[in-house]
């Protein structure tokens, strides 16, 4: 899988761009604030229809312009096809093979991307929402239907929280509606949780041996799922549904008192242990970075095994954050098999044959020269 060509119009600081890429390694070089990360972000948006940097899509549209467009030509399973994202004040359009897709779940997964940026180093030590977003984005790539259930869950959760807030303030006491919303929420919550458990088992399969190798066979990584309900990861959807039903019944008065939904996938978390110690709390910075790198490399192998092709890898200004040992492990892993985009202010100090074979692009104030 690789991107052959990328075209941008009115995107961030790019008036217009038409660029072709090498199917192996592409290095984007430039000073800060020139457009390196914007270029990487555009590829990410082409895959996911949303930015990894901001939830406000109007920020992606160039100042005083009405729309932004990202077009890409992708080769996957020996087929070449166009993808297009149009962002405007009226909303967003996603086109696959020039046909607009009404559901994002019909679009996401056409282009598989793994992003590794400096903020991903907070995957381990950052707040739970970072880890939940990681699960949701990666799982959505290999199971687009997951995106549908997540969207429905978030919509119902918002309605339920609004009703609970009204009941807390005694503005409304509609327990029948609360029961209906709870049943609807559980339906999607159970599906999300079941699929997260399956995904986590796959992630462990790859991350544990990768971490063992990076740590020079000194550390064993364990990844655990911290749920708001007591449930076995082996439980099926029906069992999860039953546990949620009983728990929601048990805490109903407490939820009304607090005016919010207290359990569910939106409050769950991942916990990383190295040699039986919580890395977030007790791990060194080196252990936290090794854990984050192991998880990202595991994503690549996981997607390959689920989809049949390697995803595109975006390394956004991250090599300078890794020491020589971790740099080498990362570059050795991807060498010759993953189309990779590396953004950096300089290739000096990165002595690896992978980058010596790369195609170089120089970015300066929204223009790109080879």
Tab-separated table of C-alpha atoms in Angstrom:
chain	number	residue	atom	x	y	z
A	1	UNK	CA	0.000	0.000	0.000
A	2	UNK	CA	1.343	3.442	-0.834
A	3	UNK	CA	0.369	6.977	-1.835
A	4	UNK	CA	1.502	7.748	-5.371
A	5	UNK	CA	0.423	11.384	-5.481
A	6	UNK	CA	-0.952	14.077	-3.173
A	7	UNK	CA	-2.701	17.302	-4.169
A	8	UNK	CA	-3.635	20.094	-1.765
A	9	UNK	CA	-5.753	23.186	-2.333
A	10	UNK	CA	-6.219	25.931	0.310
A	11	UNK	CA	-4.984	23.558	3.010
A	12	UNK	CA	-3.310	25.248	6.013
A	13	UNK	CA	-0.361	27.188	4.547
A	14	UNK	CA	-0.512	25.420	1.152
A	15	UNK	CA	-2.205	27.444	-1.597
A	16	UNK	CA	-1.730	24.624	-4.046
A	17	UNK	CA	0.459	21.531	-4.108
A	18	UNK	CA	0.841	18.602	-6.495
A	19	UNK	CA	3.504	16.109	-5.451
A	20	UNK	CA	4.466	12.501	-6.222
A	21	UNK	CA	6.133	10.203	-3.693
A	22	UNK	CA	8.577	7.314	-3.593
A	23	UNK	CA	6.926	4.069	-2.540
A	24	UNK	CA	9.565	3.450	0.164
A	25	UNK	CA	11.032	6.367	2.177
A	26	UNK	CA	10.178	10.078	1.808
A	27	UNK	CA	11.942	12.624	3.997
A	28	UNK	CA	10.299	16.028	4.449
A	29	UNK	CA	12.942	18.570	5.513
A	30	UNK	CA	12.346	22.120	6.674
A	31	UNK	CA	12.557	24.581	9.507
A	32	UNK	CA	9.735	24.800	12.047
A	33	UNK	CA	6.445	26.455	10.973
A	34	UNK	CA	7.143	25.988	7.253
A	35	UNK	CA	4.565	23.262	6.588
A	36	UNK	CA	6.224	19.885	7.309
A	37	UNK	CA	3.629	18.783	9.850
A	38	UNK	CA	0.805	20.243	7.723
A	39	UNK	CA	1.861	17.915	4.893
A	40	UNK	CA	1.921	14.900	7.227
A	41	UNK	CA	-1.419	15.954	8.704
A	42	UNK	CA	-2.976	16.110	5.216
A	43	UNK	CA	-2.102	12.439	4.636
A	44	UNK	CA	-3.601	11.588	8.033
A	45	UNK	CA	-6.812	13.503	7.213
A	46	UNK	CA	-7.004	11.708	3.855
A	47	UNK	CA	-7.059	8.404	5.782
A	48	UNK	CA	-9.252	9.293	8.763
A	49	UNK	CA	-11.257	12.334	7.533
A	50	UNK	CA	-10.140	14.205	10.659
A	51	UNK	CA	-6.978	15.773	12.031
A	52	UNK	CA	-4.847	14.329	14.825
A	53	UNK	CA	-4.003	17.887	15.912
A	54	UNK	CA	-7.330	19.710	16.210
A	55	UNK	CA	-11.051	18.879	16.362
A	56	UNK	CA	-11.856	22.224	14.662
A	57	UNK	CA	-11.910	21.507	10.939
A	58	UNK	CA	-12.116	25.185	9.999
A	59	UNK	CA	-8.481	25.460	11.161
A	60	UNK	CA	-7.504	23.228	8.227
A	61	UNK	CA	-8.974	25.677	5.708
A	62	UNK	CA	-6.646	28.452	4.626
A	63	UNK	CA	-7.448	31.895	6.003
A	64	UNK	CA	-10.205	33.723	4.060
A	65	UNK	CA	-10.886	30.682	1.857
A	66	UNK	CA	-14.231	28.872	1.751
A	67	UNK	CA	-12.921	25.340	1.395
A	68	UNK	CA	-9.869	23.088	1.469
A	69	UNK	CA	-9.320	19.995	-0.637
A	70	UNK	CA	-7.022	16.997	-0.189
A	71	UNK	CA	-6.716	14.528	-3.058
A	72	UNK	CA	-4.575	11.429	-3.145
A	73	UNK	CA	-3.964	8.545	-5.494
A	74	UNK	CA	-3.455	5.330	-3.571
A	75	UNK	CA	-2.245	1.892	-4.623
A	76	UNK	CA	-3.676	-0.964	-2.563
A	77	UNK	CA	-3.920	-4.652	-3.491
A	78	UNK	CA	-2.384	-3.765	-6.873
A	79	UNK	CA	-5.303	-1.410	-7.602
A	80	UNK	CA	-4.850	2.335	-8.029
A	81	UNK	CA	-7.724	4.613	-6.977
A	82	UNK	CA	-8.357	8.244	-5.949
A	83	UNK	CA	-9.383	9.494	-2.505
A	84	UNK	CA	-10.659	13.005	-1.831
A	85	UNK	CA	-11.600	15.031	1.237
A	86	UNK	CA	-13.323	18.405	0.845
A	87	UNK	CA	-13.640	20.575	3.949
A	88	UNK	CA	-15.878	23.628	3.949
A	89	UNK	CA	-17.942	25.803	6.256
A	90	UNK	CA	-20.941	23.703	5.190
A	91	UNK	CA	-19.398	20.404	6.264
A	92	UNK	CA	-17.179	17.630	4.990
A	93	UNK	CA	-17.278	15.346	1.952
A	94	UNK	CA	-15.309	12.115	1.591
A	95	UNK	CA	-14.984	10.571	-1.867
A	96	UNK	CA	-13.722	7.091	-2.680
A	97	UNK	CA	-13.148	6.415	-6.377
A	98	UNK	CA	-14.795	9.825	-7.002
A	99	UNK	CA	-18.039	8.650	-5.356
A	100	UNK	CA	-19.135	10.525	-2.231
A	101	UNK	CA	-19.494	8.212	0.771
A	102	UNK	CA	-22.488	9.015	2.975
A	103	UNK	CA	-21.088	7.023	5.909
A	104	UNK	CA	-17.556	7.485	7.211
A	105	UNK	CA	-17.473	3.749	7.934
A	106	UNK	CA	-17.675	3.195	4.147
A	107	UNK	CA	-14.620	5.415	3.615
A	108	UNK	CA	-12.272	4.811	6.561
A	109	UNK	CA	-10.020	1.843	5.963
A	110	UNK	CA	-9.461	2.587	2.267
A	111	UNK	CA	-6.082	4.070	3.265
A	112	UNK	CA	-4.351	2.634	6.330
A	113	UNK	CA	-2.024	4.977	8.198
A	114	UNK	CA	0.026	4.745	11.391
A	115	UNK	CA	1.167	8.098	12.802
A	116	UNK	CA	4.036	8.443	15.257
A	117	UNK	CA	4.543	12.007	16.505
A	118	UNK	CA	6.138	13.475	19.649
A	119	UNK	CA	2.719	13.644	21.328
A	120	UNK	CA	2.420	9.868	20.880
A	121	UNK	CA	5.137	9.520	23.503
A	122	UNK	CA	2.373	10.605	25.902
A	123	UNK	CA	0.425	7.473	24.945
A	124	UNK	CA	1.808	5.898	28.116
A	125	UNK	CA	2.078	8.804	30.544
A	126	UNK	CA	-0.727	11.022	29.221
A	127	UNK	CA	-4.420	11.090	30.238
A	128	UNK	CA	-6.810	8.183	29.494
A	129	UNK	CA	-8.521	9.969	26.576
A	130	UNK	CA	-5.276	9.689	24.561
A	131	UNK	CA	-5.282	5.908	24.964
A	132	UNK	CA	-9.011	5.661	24.173
A	133	UNK	CA	-8.477	7.705	21.017
A	134	UNK	CA	-5.603	5.409	20.067
A	135	UNK	CA	-7.843	2.331	20.377
A	136	UNK	CA	-10.724	3.970	18.510
A	137	UNK	CA	-8.640	5.228	15.584
A	138	UNK	CA	-6.635	2.042	15.074
A	139	UNK	CA	-9.560	-0.326	15.558
A	140	UNK	CA	-11.663	1.791	13.196
A	141	UNK	CA	-9.076	1.244	10.436
A	142	UNK	CA	-9.312	-2.526	10.485
A	143	UNK	CA	-13.012	-2.726	11.407
A	144	UNK	CA	-14.790	0.300	9.865
A	145	UNK	CA	-18.095	-0.870	11.376
A	146	UNK	CA	-16.587	-0.010	14.760
A	147	UNK	CA	-16.730	3.668	13.730
A	148	UNK	CA	-20.500	3.372	13.284
A	149	UNK	CA	-21.031	1.922	16.770
A	150	UNK	CA	-18.689	4.516	18.295
A	151	UNK	CA	-20.613	7.359	16.642
A	152	UNK	CA	-23.943	5.990	17.829
A	153	UNK	CA	-22.594	5.473	21.330
A	154	UNK	CA	-21.311	9.056	21.541
A	155	UNK	CA	-24.614	10.441	20.238
A	156	UNK	CA	-26.722	8.489	22.767
A	157	UNK	CA	-24.244	9.264	25.566
A	158	UNK	CA	-24.678	12.987	24.912
A	159	UNK	CA	-28.496	12.659	25.064
A	160	UNK	CA	-28.320	10.550	28.228
A	161	UNK	CA	-25.977	12.969	29.990
A	162	UNK	CA	-28.270	15.860	29.072
A	163	UNK	CA	-31.254	14.041	30.578
A	164	UNK	CA	-29.288	13.106	33.730
A	165	UNK	CA	-28.284	16.747	34.152
A	166	UNK	CA	-31.956	17.800	33.863
A	167	UNK	CA	-32.936	15.157	36.432
A	168	UNK	CA	-30.144	16.302	38.749
A	169	UNK	CA	-31.510	19.856	38.608
A	170	UNK	CA	-35.064	18.527	39.012
A	171	UNK	CA	-36.033	20.164	35.726
A	172	UNK	CA	-37.242	16.827	34.417
A	173	UNK	CA	-37.963	13.402	35.962
A	174	UNK	CA	-38.427	11.087	32.991
A	175	UNK	CA	-37.226	7.662	34.145
A	176	UNK	CA	-38.900	5.943	31.213
A	177	UNK	CA	-36.756	7.939	28.788
A	178	UNK	CA	-33.683	7.260	30.936
A	179	UNK	CA	-34.396	3.523	30.700
A	180	UNK	CA	-34.759	3.719	26.892
A	181	UNK	CA	-31.503	5.660	26.492
A	182	UNK	CA	-29.714	3.262	28.842
A	183	UNK	CA	-30.822	0.243	26.786
A	184	UNK	CA	-29.703	1.938	23.569
A	185	UNK	CA	-26.358	2.905	25.128
A	186	UNK	CA	-25.710	-0.636	26.370
A	187	UNK	CA	-26.325	-2.087	22.898
A	188	UNK	CA	-23.421	-0.096	21.458
A	189	UNK	CA	-21.265	-0.167	24.607
A	190	UNK	CA	-21.246	-3.975	24.629
A	191	UNK	CA	-20.226	-4.084	20.957
A	192	UNK	CA	-17.425	-1.549	21.493
A	193	UNK	CA	-16.076	-3.399	24.508
A	194	UNK	CA	-16.168	-6.810	22.851
A	195	UNK	CA	-14.260	-5.484	19.833
A	196	UNK	CA	-11.755	-3.644	22.020
A	197	UNK	CA	-10.969	-6.898	23.821
A	198	UNK	CA	-10.278	-8.671	20.523
A	199	UNK	CA	-8.115	-5.771	19.310
A	200	UNK	CA	-6.148	-5.722	22.549
A	201	UNK	CA	-5.361	-9.424	22.267
A	202	UNK	CA	-3.988	-8.815	18.760
A	203	UNK	CA	-1.977	-5.804	19.944
A	204	UNK	CA	-0.404	-7.820	22.780
A	205	UNK	CA	0.581	-10.546	20.332
A	206	UNK	CA	2.854	-8.107	18.492
A	207	UNK	CA	3.811	-5.490	21.111
A	208	UNK	CA	5.185	-7.889	23.739
A	209	UNK	CA	7.917	-9.492	21.572
A	210	UNK	CA	8.776	-6.160	19.915
A	211	UNK	CA	9.275	-4.554	23.339
A	212	UNK	CA	11.357	-7.536	24.465
A	213	UNK	CA	13.663	-6.983	21.475
A	214	UNK	CA	13.996	-3.209	21.874
A	215	UNK	CA	14.787	-3.617	25.595
A	216	UNK	CA	17.578	-6.071	24.701
A	217	UNK	CA	15.534	-8.922	26.201
A	218	UNK	CA	15.488	-7.309	29.651
A	219	UNK	CA	11.839	-6.252	29.898
A	220	UNK	CA	8.462	-7.918	29.479
A	221	UNK	CA	5.551	-5.692	28.439
A	222	UNK	CA	1.971	-6.413	29.489
A	223	UNK	CA	-1.031	-4.411	28.289
A	224	UNK	CA	-4.204	-4.574	30.356
A	225	UNK	CA	-7.664	-3.153	29.779
A	226	UNK	CA	-9.098	-1.168	32.694
A	227	UNK	CA	-12.891	-1.305	32.388
A	228	UNK	CA	-15.487	0.510	34.498
A	229	UNK	CA	-17.253	-2.823	34.951
A	230	UNK	CA	-15.967	-6.148	36.241
A	231	UNK	CA	-15.823	-8.261	33.105
A	232	UNK	CA	-13.568	-10.927	31.653
A	233	UNK	CA	-11.881	-10.173	28.331
A	234	UNK	CA	-13.174	-13.570	27.193
A	235	UNK	CA	-16.812	-12.465	27.686
A	236	UNK	CA	-19.037	-12.319	24.605
A	237	UNK	CA	-21.380	-9.461	23.729
A	238	UNK	CA	-24.385	-11.033	25.501
A	239	UNK	CA	-22.431	-11.431	28.741
A	240	UNK	CA	-21.084	-7.872	28.547
A	241	UNK	CA	-24.615	-6.600	27.832
A	242	UNK	CA	-25.929	-8.383	30.951
A	243	UNK	CA	-23.175	-6.976	33.184
A	244	UNK	CA	-23.779	-3.438	31.912
A	245	UNK	CA	-27.552	-3.801	32.462
A	246	UNK	CA	-27.103	-4.884	36.076
A	247	UNK	CA	-24.489	-2.219	36.796
A	248	UNK	CA	-26.520	0.639	35.309
A	249	UNK	CA	-29.522	-0.467	37.399
A	250	UNK	CA	-27.315	-0.526	40.504
A	251	UNK	CA	-25.881	2.986	40.027
A	252	UNK	CA	-28.922	4.767	38.592
A	253	UNK	CA	-29.529	6.969	41.646
A	254	UNK	CA	-25.863	7.896	41.854
A	255	UNK	CA	-25.855	8.912	38.175
A	256	UNK	CA	-28.927	11.119	38.697
A	257	UNK	CA	-27.282	12.662	41.746
A	258	UNK	CA	-24.102	13.452	39.768
A	259	UNK	CA	-25.839	14.295	36.492
A	260	UNK	CA	-23.618	12.178	34.273
A	261	UNK	CA	-22.986	8.656	32.938
A	262	UNK	CA	-20.512	6.985	35.276
A	263	UNK	CA	-19.610	3.779	33.406
A	264	UNK	CA	-18.971	2.763	29.824
A	265	UNK	CA	-16.224	2.631	27.175
A	266	UNK	CA	-15.882	6.433	27.331
A	267	UNK	CA	-14.352	6.048	30.822
A	268	UNK	CA	-12.165	2.991	30.213
A	269	UNK	CA	-8.375	2.975	29.965
A	270	UNK	CA	-5.307	0.945	29.026
A	271	UNK	CA	-2.622	0.105	31.579
A	272	UNK	CA	0.960	-0.753	30.590
A	273	UNK	CA	3.140	-2.875	32.850
A	274	UNK	CA	6.844	-3.570	32.367
A	275	UNK	CA	8.279	-6.324	34.533
A	276	UNK	CA	5.067	-6.182	36.598
A	277	UNK	CA	5.372	-2.428	37.315
A	278	UNK	CA	2.979	0.265	36.070
A	279	UNK	CA	5.042	2.162	33.471
A	280	UNK	CA	2.903	5.297	33.723
A	281	UNK	CA	3.597	5.670	37.448
A	282	UNK	CA	6.905	3.915	38.038
A	283	UNK	CA	8.573	3.665	34.620
A	284	UNK	CA	11.550	5.753	33.559
A	285	UNK	CA	11.251	8.066	30.567
A	286	UNK	CA	13.213	5.513	28.551
A	287	UNK	CA	10.794	2.718	29.481
A	288	UNK	CA	7.812	4.917	28.621
A	289	UNK	CA	9.301	5.714	25.213
A	290	UNK	CA	10.155	2.079	24.534
A	291	UNK	CA	6.581	1.119	25.409
A	292	UNK	CA	5.112	3.787	23.097
A	293	UNK	CA	7.463	2.753	20.262
A	294	UNK	CA	6.621	-0.944	20.764
A	295	UNK	CA	2.891	-0.217	20.548
A	296	UNK	CA	3.350	1.819	17.351
A	297	UNK	CA	5.470	-0.863	15.690
A	298	UNK	CA	2.916	-3.454	16.803
A	299	UNK	CA	0.202	-1.428	15.010
A	300	UNK	CA	2.091	-1.814	11.749
A	301	UNK	CA	2.280	-5.608	12.047
A	302	UNK	CA	-1.302	-5.852	13.327
A	303	UNK	CA	-2.696	-3.941	10.342
A	304	UNK	CA	-0.582	-6.019	7.951
A	305	UNK	CA	-1.977	-9.230	9.404
A	306	UNK	CA	-5.575	-7.979	9.359
A	307	UNK	CA	-5.579	-6.146	6.017
A	308	UNK	CA	-2.934	-8.053	4.077
A	309	UNK	CA	-0.751	-5.010	3.319
A	310	UNK	CA	1.493	-2.780	5.361
A	311	UNK	CA	0.036	0.630	6.285
A	312	UNK	CA	1.707	3.933	5.493
A	313	UNK	CA	3.887	5.180	8.352
A	314	UNK	CA	4.091	8.872	9.268
A	315	UNK	CA	7.040	9.790	11.495
A	316	UNK	CA	6.381	13.433	12.290
A	317	UNK	CA	9.466	15.002	13.862
A	318	UNK	CA	9.893	11.973	16.102
A	319	UNK	CA	13.325	10.559	15.200
A	320	UNK	CA	15.083	13.368	17.075
A	321	UNK	CA	13.102	12.331	20.175
A	322	UNK	CA	14.528	8.783	20.092
A	323	UNK	CA	18.041	7.683	21.012
A	324	UNK	CA	20.259	5.859	18.483
A	325	UNK	CA	19.191	2.388	19.659
A	326	UNK	CA	15.455	3.098	19.334
A	327	UNK	CA	15.990	4.960	16.043
A	328	UNK	CA	17.827	1.969	14.578
A	329	UNK	CA	15.200	-0.493	15.788
A	330	UNK	CA	12.425	1.584	14.232
A	331	UNK	CA	14.194	2.096	10.890
A	332	UNK	CA	15.321	-1.553	10.678
A	333	UNK	CA	11.723	-2.669	11.227
A	334	UNK	CA	10.281	-0.610	8.367
A	335	UNK	CA	13.180	-0.994	5.934
A	336	UNK	CA	12.042	-1.997	2.474
A	337	UNK	CA	8.449	-2.901	3.349
A	338	UNK	CA	6.559	0.192	4.595
A	339	UNK	CA	6.056	3.442	2.692
A	340	UNK	CA	7.300	5.936	5.241
A	341	UNK	CA	7.175	9.725	5.551
A	342	UNK	CA	9.740	11.268	7.873
A	343	UNK	CA	9.567	14.962	8.755
A	344	UNK	CA	12.654	16.547	10.292
A	345	UNK	CA	14.537	19.829	10.467
A	346	UNK	CA	17.721	18.014	9.425
A	347	UNK	CA	18.939	14.524	8.543
A	348	UNK	CA	22.267	15.246	10.203
A	349	UNK	CA	22.944	12.773	12.977
A	350	UNK	CA	20.567	10.136	11.580
A	351	UNK	CA	23.098	7.678	10.206
A	352	UNK	CA	21.042	4.860	8.778
A	353	UNK	CA	21.113	3.345	5.297
A	354	UNK	CA	17.291	3.584	5.103
A	355	UNK	CA	17.468	7.386	4.999
A	356	UNK	CA	20.410	7.379	2.590
A	357	UNK	CA	18.116	5.690	0.062
A	358	UNK	CA	15.245	8.112	0.687
A	359	UNK	CA	13.723	10.720	-1.585
A	360	UNK	CA	14.176	14.179	-0.061
A	361	UNK	CA	11.628	17.009	-0.134
A	362	UNK	CA	12.472	20.503	1.100
A	363	UNK	CA	9.593	22.550	2.540
A	364	UNK	CA	9.722	26.325	2.732
A	365	UNK	CA	6.689	28.482	3.545
A	366	UNK	CA	4.099	26.204	1.954
A	367	UNK	CA	6.108	25.204	-1.105
A	368	UNK	CA	7.908	21.892	-1.669
A	369	UNK	CA	11.031	21.307	-3.751
A	370	UNK	CA	12.744	17.998	-4.464
